[in-house]
Short mmCIF file of C-alpha atoms (C1' of nucleotides) in Angstrom, two decimals:
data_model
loop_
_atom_site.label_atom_id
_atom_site.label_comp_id
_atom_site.label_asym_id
_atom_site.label_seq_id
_atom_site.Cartn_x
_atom_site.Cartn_y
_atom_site.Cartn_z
CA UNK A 1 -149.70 -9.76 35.86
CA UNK A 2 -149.77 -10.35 32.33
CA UNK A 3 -149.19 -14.06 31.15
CA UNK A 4 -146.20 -15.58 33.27
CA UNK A 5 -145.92 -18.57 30.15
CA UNK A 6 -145.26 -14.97 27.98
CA UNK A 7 -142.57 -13.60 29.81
CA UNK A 8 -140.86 -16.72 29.78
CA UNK A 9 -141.41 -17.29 26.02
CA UNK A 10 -140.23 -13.78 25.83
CA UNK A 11 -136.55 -14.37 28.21
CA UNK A 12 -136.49 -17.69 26.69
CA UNK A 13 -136.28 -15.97 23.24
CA UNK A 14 -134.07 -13.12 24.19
CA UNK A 15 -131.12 -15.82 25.90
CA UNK A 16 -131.54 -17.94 22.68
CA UNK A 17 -130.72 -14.62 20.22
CA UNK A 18 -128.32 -13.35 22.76
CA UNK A 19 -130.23 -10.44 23.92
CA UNK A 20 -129.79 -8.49 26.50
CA UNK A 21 -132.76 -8.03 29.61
CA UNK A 22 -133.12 -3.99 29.52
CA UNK A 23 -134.95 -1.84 32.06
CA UNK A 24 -136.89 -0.38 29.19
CA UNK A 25 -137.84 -4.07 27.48
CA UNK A 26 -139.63 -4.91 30.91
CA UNK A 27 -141.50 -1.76 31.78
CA UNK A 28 -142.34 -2.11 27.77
CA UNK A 29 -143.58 -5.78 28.10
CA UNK A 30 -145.58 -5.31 31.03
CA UNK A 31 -147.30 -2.35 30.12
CA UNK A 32 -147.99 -3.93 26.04
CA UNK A 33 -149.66 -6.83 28.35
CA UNK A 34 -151.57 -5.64 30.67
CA UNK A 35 -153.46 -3.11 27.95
CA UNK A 36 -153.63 -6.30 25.62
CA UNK A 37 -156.04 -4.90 22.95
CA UNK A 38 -154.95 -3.52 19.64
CA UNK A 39 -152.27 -0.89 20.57
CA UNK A 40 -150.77 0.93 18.05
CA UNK A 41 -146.62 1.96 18.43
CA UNK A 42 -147.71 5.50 18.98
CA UNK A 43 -150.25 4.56 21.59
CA UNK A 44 -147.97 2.78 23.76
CA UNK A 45 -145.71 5.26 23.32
CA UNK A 46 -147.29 7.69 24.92
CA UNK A 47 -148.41 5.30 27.86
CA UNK A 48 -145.53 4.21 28.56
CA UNK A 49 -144.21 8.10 28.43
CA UNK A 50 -146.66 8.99 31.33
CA UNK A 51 -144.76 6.91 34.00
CA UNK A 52 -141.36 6.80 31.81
CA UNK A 53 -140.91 10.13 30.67
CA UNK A 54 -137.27 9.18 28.83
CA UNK A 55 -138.18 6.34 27.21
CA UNK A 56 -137.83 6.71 23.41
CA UNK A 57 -140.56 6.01 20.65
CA UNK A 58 -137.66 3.84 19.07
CA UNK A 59 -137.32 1.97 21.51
CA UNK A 60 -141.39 1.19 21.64
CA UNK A 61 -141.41 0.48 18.13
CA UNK A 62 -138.16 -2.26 18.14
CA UNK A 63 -139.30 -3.80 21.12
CA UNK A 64 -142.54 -4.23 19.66
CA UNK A 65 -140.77 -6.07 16.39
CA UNK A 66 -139.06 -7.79 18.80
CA UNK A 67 -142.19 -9.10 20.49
CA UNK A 68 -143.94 -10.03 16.98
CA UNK A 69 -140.45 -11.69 16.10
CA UNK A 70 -140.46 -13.88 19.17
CA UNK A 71 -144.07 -14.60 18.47
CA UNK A 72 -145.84 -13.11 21.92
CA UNK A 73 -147.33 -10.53 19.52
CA UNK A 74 -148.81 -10.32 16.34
CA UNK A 75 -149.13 -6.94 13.82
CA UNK A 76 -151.97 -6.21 12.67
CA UNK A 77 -153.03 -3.68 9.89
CA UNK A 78 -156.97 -2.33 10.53
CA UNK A 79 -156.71 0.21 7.63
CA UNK A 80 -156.39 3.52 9.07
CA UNK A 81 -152.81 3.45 8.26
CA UNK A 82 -151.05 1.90 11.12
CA UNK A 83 -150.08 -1.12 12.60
CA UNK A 84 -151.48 -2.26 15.45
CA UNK A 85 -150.19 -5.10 17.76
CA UNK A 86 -152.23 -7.39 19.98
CA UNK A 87 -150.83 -10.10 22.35
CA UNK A 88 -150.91 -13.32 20.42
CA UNK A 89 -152.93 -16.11 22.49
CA UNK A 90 -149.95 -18.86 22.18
CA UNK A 91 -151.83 -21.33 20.38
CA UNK A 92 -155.39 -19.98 19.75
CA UNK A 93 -156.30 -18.02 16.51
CA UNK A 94 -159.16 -15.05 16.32
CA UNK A 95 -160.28 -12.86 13.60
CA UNK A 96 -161.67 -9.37 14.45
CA UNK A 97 -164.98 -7.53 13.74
CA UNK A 98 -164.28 -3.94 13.69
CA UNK A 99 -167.22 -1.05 14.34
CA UNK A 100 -167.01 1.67 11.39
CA UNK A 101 -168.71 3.82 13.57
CA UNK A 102 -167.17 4.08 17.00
CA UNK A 103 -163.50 1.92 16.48
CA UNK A 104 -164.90 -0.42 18.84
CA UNK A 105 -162.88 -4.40 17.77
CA UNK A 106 -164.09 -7.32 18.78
CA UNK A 107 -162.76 -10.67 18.40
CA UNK A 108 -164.43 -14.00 17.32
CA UNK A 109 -162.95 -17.53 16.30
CA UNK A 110 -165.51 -19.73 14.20
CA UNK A 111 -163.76 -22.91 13.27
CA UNK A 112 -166.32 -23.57 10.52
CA UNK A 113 -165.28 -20.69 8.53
CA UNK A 114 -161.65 -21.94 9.13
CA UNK A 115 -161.85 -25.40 7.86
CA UNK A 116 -164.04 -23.68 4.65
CA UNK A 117 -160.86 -21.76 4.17
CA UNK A 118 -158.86 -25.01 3.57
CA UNK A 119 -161.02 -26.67 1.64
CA UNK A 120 -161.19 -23.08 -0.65
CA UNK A 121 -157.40 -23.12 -0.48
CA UNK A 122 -156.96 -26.74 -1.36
CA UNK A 123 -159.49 -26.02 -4.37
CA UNK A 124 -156.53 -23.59 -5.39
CA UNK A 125 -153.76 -25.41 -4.94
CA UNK A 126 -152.74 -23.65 -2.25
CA UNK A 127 -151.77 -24.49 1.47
CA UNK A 128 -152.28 -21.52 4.18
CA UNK A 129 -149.57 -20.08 6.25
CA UNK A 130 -152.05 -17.48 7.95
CA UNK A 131 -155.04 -15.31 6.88
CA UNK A 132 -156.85 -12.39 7.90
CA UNK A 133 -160.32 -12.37 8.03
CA UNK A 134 -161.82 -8.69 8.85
CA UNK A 135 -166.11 -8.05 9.32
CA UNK A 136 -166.61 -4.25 9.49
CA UNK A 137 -169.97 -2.82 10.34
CA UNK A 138 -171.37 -1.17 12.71
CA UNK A 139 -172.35 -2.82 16.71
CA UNK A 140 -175.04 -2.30 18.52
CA UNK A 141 -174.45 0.41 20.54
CA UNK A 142 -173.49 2.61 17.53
CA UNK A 143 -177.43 1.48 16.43
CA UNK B 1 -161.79 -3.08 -24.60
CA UNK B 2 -162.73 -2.60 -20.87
CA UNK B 3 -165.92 -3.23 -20.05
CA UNK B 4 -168.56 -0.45 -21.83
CA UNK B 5 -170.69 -0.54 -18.90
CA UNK B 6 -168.34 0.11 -17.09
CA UNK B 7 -166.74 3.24 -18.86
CA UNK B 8 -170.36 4.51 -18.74
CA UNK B 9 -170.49 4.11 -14.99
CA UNK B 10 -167.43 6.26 -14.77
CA UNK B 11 -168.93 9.21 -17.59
CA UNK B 12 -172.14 9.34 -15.68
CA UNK B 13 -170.23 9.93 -12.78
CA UNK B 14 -168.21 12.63 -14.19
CA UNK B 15 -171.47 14.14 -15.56
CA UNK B 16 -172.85 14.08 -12.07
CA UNK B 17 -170.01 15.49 -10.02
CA UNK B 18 -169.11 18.18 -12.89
CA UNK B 19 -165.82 16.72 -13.55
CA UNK B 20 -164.26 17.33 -17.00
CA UNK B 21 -163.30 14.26 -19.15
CA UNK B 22 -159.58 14.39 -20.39
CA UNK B 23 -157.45 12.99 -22.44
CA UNK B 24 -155.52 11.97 -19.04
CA UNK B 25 -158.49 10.02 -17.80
CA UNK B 26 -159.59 8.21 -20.97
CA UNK B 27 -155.46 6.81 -21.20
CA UNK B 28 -155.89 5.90 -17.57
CA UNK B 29 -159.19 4.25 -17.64
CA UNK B 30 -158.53 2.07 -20.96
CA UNK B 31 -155.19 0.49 -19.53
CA UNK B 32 -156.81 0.47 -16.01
CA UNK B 33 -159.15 -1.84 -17.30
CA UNK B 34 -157.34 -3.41 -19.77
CA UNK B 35 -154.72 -4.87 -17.54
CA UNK B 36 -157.67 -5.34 -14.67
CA UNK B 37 -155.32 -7.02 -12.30
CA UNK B 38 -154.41 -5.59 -8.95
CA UNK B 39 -151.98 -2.71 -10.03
CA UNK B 40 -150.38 -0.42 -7.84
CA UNK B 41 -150.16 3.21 -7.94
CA UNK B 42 -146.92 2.97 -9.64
CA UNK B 43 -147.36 -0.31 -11.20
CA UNK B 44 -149.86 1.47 -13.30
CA UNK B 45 -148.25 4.79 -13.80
CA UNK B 46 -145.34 2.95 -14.97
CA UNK B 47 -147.32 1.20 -18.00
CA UNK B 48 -148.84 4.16 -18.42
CA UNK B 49 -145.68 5.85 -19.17
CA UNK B 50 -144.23 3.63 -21.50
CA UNK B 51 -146.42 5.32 -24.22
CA UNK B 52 -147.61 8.34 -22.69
CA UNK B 53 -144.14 9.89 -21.46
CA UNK B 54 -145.73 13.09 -19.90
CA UNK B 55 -148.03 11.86 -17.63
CA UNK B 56 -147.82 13.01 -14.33
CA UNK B 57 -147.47 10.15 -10.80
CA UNK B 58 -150.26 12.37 -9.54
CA UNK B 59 -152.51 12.75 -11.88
CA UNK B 60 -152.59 8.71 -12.19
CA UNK B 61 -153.00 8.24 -8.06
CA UNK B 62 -155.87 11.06 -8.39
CA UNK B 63 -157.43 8.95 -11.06
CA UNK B 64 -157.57 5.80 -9.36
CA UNK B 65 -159.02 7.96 -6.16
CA UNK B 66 -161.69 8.92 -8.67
CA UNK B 67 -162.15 5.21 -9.59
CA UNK B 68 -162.67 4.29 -6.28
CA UNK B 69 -165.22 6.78 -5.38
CA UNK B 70 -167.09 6.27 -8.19
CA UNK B 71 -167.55 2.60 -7.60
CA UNK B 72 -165.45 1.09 -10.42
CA UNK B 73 -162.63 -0.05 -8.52
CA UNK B 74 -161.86 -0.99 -5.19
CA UNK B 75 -158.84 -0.54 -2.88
CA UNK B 76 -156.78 -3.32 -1.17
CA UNK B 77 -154.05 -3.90 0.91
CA UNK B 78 -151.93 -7.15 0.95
CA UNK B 79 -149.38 -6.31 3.40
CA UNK B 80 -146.58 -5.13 1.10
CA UNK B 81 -147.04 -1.49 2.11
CA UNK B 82 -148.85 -0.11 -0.99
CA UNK B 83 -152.68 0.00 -2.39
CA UNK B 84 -153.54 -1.87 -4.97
CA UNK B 85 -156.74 -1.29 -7.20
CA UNK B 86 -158.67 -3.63 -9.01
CA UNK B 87 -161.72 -3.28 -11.28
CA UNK B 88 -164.49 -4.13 -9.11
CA UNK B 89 -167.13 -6.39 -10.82
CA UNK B 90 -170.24 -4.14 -10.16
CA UNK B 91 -172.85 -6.71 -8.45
CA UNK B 92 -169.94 -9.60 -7.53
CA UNK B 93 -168.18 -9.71 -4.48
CA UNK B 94 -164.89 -11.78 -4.33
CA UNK B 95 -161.59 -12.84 -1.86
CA UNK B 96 -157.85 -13.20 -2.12
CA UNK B 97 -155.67 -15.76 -2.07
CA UNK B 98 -151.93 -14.59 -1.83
CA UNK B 99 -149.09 -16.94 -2.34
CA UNK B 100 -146.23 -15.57 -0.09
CA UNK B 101 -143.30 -16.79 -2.41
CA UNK B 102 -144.45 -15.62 -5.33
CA UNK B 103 -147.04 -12.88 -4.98
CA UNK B 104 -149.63 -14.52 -7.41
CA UNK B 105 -153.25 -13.47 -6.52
CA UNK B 106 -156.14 -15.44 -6.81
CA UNK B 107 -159.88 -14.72 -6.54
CA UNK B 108 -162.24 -16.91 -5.02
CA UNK B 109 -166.04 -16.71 -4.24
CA UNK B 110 -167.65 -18.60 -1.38
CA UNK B 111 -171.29 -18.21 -0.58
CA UNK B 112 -170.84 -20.39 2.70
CA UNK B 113 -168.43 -18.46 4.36
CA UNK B 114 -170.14 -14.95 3.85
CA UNK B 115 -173.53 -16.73 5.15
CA UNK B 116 -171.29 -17.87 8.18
CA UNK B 117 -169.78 -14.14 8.28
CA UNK B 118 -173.54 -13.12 8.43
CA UNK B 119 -174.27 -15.14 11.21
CA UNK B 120 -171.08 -14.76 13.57
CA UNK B 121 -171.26 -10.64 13.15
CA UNK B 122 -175.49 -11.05 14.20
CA UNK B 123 -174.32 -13.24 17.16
CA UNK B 124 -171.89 -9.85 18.21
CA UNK B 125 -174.61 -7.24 17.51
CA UNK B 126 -172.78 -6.35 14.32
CA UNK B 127 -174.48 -5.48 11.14
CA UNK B 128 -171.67 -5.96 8.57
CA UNK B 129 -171.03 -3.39 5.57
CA UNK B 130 -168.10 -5.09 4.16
CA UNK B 131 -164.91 -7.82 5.00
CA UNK B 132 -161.97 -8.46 3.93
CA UNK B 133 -160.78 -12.24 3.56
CA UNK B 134 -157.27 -13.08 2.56
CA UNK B 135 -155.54 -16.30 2.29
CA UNK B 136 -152.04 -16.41 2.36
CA UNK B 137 -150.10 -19.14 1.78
CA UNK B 138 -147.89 -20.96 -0.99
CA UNK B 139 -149.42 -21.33 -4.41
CA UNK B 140 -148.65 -24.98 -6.39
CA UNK B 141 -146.13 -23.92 -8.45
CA UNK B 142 -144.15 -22.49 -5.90
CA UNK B 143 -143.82 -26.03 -3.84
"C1'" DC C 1 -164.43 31.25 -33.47
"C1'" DA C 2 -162.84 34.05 -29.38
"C1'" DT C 3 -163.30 34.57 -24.56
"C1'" DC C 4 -163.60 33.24 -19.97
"C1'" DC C 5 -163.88 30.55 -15.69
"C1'" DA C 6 -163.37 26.46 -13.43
"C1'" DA C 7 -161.27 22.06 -13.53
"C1'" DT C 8 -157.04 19.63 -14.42
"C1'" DT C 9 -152.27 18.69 -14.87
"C1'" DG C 10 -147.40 17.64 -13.51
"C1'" DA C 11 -143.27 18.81 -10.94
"C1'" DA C 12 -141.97 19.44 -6.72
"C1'" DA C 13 -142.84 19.93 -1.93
"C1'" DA C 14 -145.06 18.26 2.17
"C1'" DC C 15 -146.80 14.73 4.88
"C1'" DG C 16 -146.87 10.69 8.15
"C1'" DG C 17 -145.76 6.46 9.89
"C1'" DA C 18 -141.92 3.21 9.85
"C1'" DT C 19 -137.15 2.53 10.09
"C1'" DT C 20 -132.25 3.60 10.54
"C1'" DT C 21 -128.16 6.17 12.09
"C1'" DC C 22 -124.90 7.23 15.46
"C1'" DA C 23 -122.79 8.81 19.63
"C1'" DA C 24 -123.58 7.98 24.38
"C1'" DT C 25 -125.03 4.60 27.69
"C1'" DT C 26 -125.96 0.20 29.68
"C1'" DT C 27 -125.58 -4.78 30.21
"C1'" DA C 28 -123.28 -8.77 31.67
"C1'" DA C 29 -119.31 -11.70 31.09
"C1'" DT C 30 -114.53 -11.86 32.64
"C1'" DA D 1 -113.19 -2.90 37.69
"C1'" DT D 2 -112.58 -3.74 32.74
"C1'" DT D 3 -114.23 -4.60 28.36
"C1'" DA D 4 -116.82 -5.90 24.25
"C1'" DA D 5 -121.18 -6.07 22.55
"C1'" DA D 6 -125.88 -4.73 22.77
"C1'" DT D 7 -129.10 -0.99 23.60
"C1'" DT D 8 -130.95 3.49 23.83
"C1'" DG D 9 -133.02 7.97 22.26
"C1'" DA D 10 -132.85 12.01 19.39
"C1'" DA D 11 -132.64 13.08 15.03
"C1'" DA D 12 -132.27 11.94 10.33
"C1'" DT D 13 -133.90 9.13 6.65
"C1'" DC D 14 -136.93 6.38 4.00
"C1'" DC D 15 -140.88 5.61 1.09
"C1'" DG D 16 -145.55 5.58 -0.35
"C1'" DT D 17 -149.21 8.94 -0.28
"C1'" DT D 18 -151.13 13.39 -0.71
"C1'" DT D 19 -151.09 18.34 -1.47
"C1'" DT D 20 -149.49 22.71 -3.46
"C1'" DC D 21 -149.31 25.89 -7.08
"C1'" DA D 22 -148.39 27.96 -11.46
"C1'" DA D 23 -149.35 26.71 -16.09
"C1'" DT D 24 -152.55 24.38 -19.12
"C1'" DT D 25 -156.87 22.59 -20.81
"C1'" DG D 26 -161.98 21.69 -21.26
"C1'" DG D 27 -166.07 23.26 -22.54
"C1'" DA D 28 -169.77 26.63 -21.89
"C1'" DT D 29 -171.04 31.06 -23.61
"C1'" DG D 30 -171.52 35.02 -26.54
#
DNA sequence: CATCCAATTGAAAACGGATTTCAATTTAAT
DNA sequence: ATTAAATTGAAATCCGTTTTCAATTGGATG
């Protein structure tokens, strides 16, 4: 049932902003979790259209900046033009290895390459916010 | 001026693919790689107008396609909504750091972390034909 | 040099995803 | 129930990218 700790980080970010708990925001929040991978507005969209025939591609595509605002979401840009979002993992980062042949993503987390980062950054005089770290190739299936 | 090997790669390319060299092109191509930084569409078109009035928005985002499929420059994305193209360096590969307040760019080279790329896309059953690593963060001057 | 065909150009239109507008509706506090 | 403020969805708008098309240009040929 998606994460229960999300929801409430979601509710616990609408009462702080003073937003309101819609129909629409819940069916939208429960469907964006439980497909978790890299959804694109339009893609949700038209799931959620299938059992919610009125609901309004608008309304996808605020709720989703309202998600990625509150933090239980993260936007993602893969290069075929649109943004994707994926359920952010609270306090865990990943980076993504994406197939060239079949669209396939997978995600991977390699703490050496993170702390190389730093020490590249530091070199710079630079301290990281975020980064984006993107391997595209092609799996083994596609082989 | 540029570099020659460079403007060769680009003729021999022309030669091959039966394009026709222009006065259009040569302008482009000299301030292209004269400025070498990571220019936008308009960025560039906008230089470029300041002495050549009459050329044409498209004719300098065809350009830069050609550029791109010819090998001498490459395509990015940093998140601000438009491509930028830079003058790729033939053999050398090379990553971005981004400070967020300013918008500097920085390139950076690190053998380690494409080794450890190598090795976390072999552990997925990925073969890896290019990645994208960007840094973003706050340069020095801007704390 | 004159001629011709294909490539190129530039202005304007079209495109596509993201975002905003606005009147109607819904929420939730009173 | 009443009311003010937030939300919704359809449609319009935005903005960078890409294409269209008539006019121009390159360069091969006679």
């Amino acid at each position: 049932m998606g994460s229960a700790k999300t929801k409430d980080k979601f509710r616990a970010f609408m009462l702080d902003k003073g937003l309101k708990s819609t129909r629409q925001r819940e069916v939208i929040l429960e469907e964006f979790l439980s497909v978790g991978s890299h959804l694109s507005t339009e893609e949700l969209y038209l799931r959620l259209r299938r059992k919610n025939p009125r609901i309004g591609y608008a309304t996808v595509h605020r709720t989703l900046k309202l998600f990625a605002e509150c933090g239980i979401a993260e936007q993602r840009h893969f290069g075929d033009g649109q943004a994707r979002y994926e359920a952010s993992d609270l306090d865990e980062h990943h980076d993504h290895l994406i197939c060239t042949s079949c669209g396939k993503i997978v995600e991977f987390e390699d703490p050496r390459i993170e702390q190389l980062q730093e020490k590249v950054a530091r070199q710079h005089g630079f301290s990281i916010e975020r980064h984006r770290l993107e391997l595209y190739g092609c799996c083994e299936s596609c082989r």
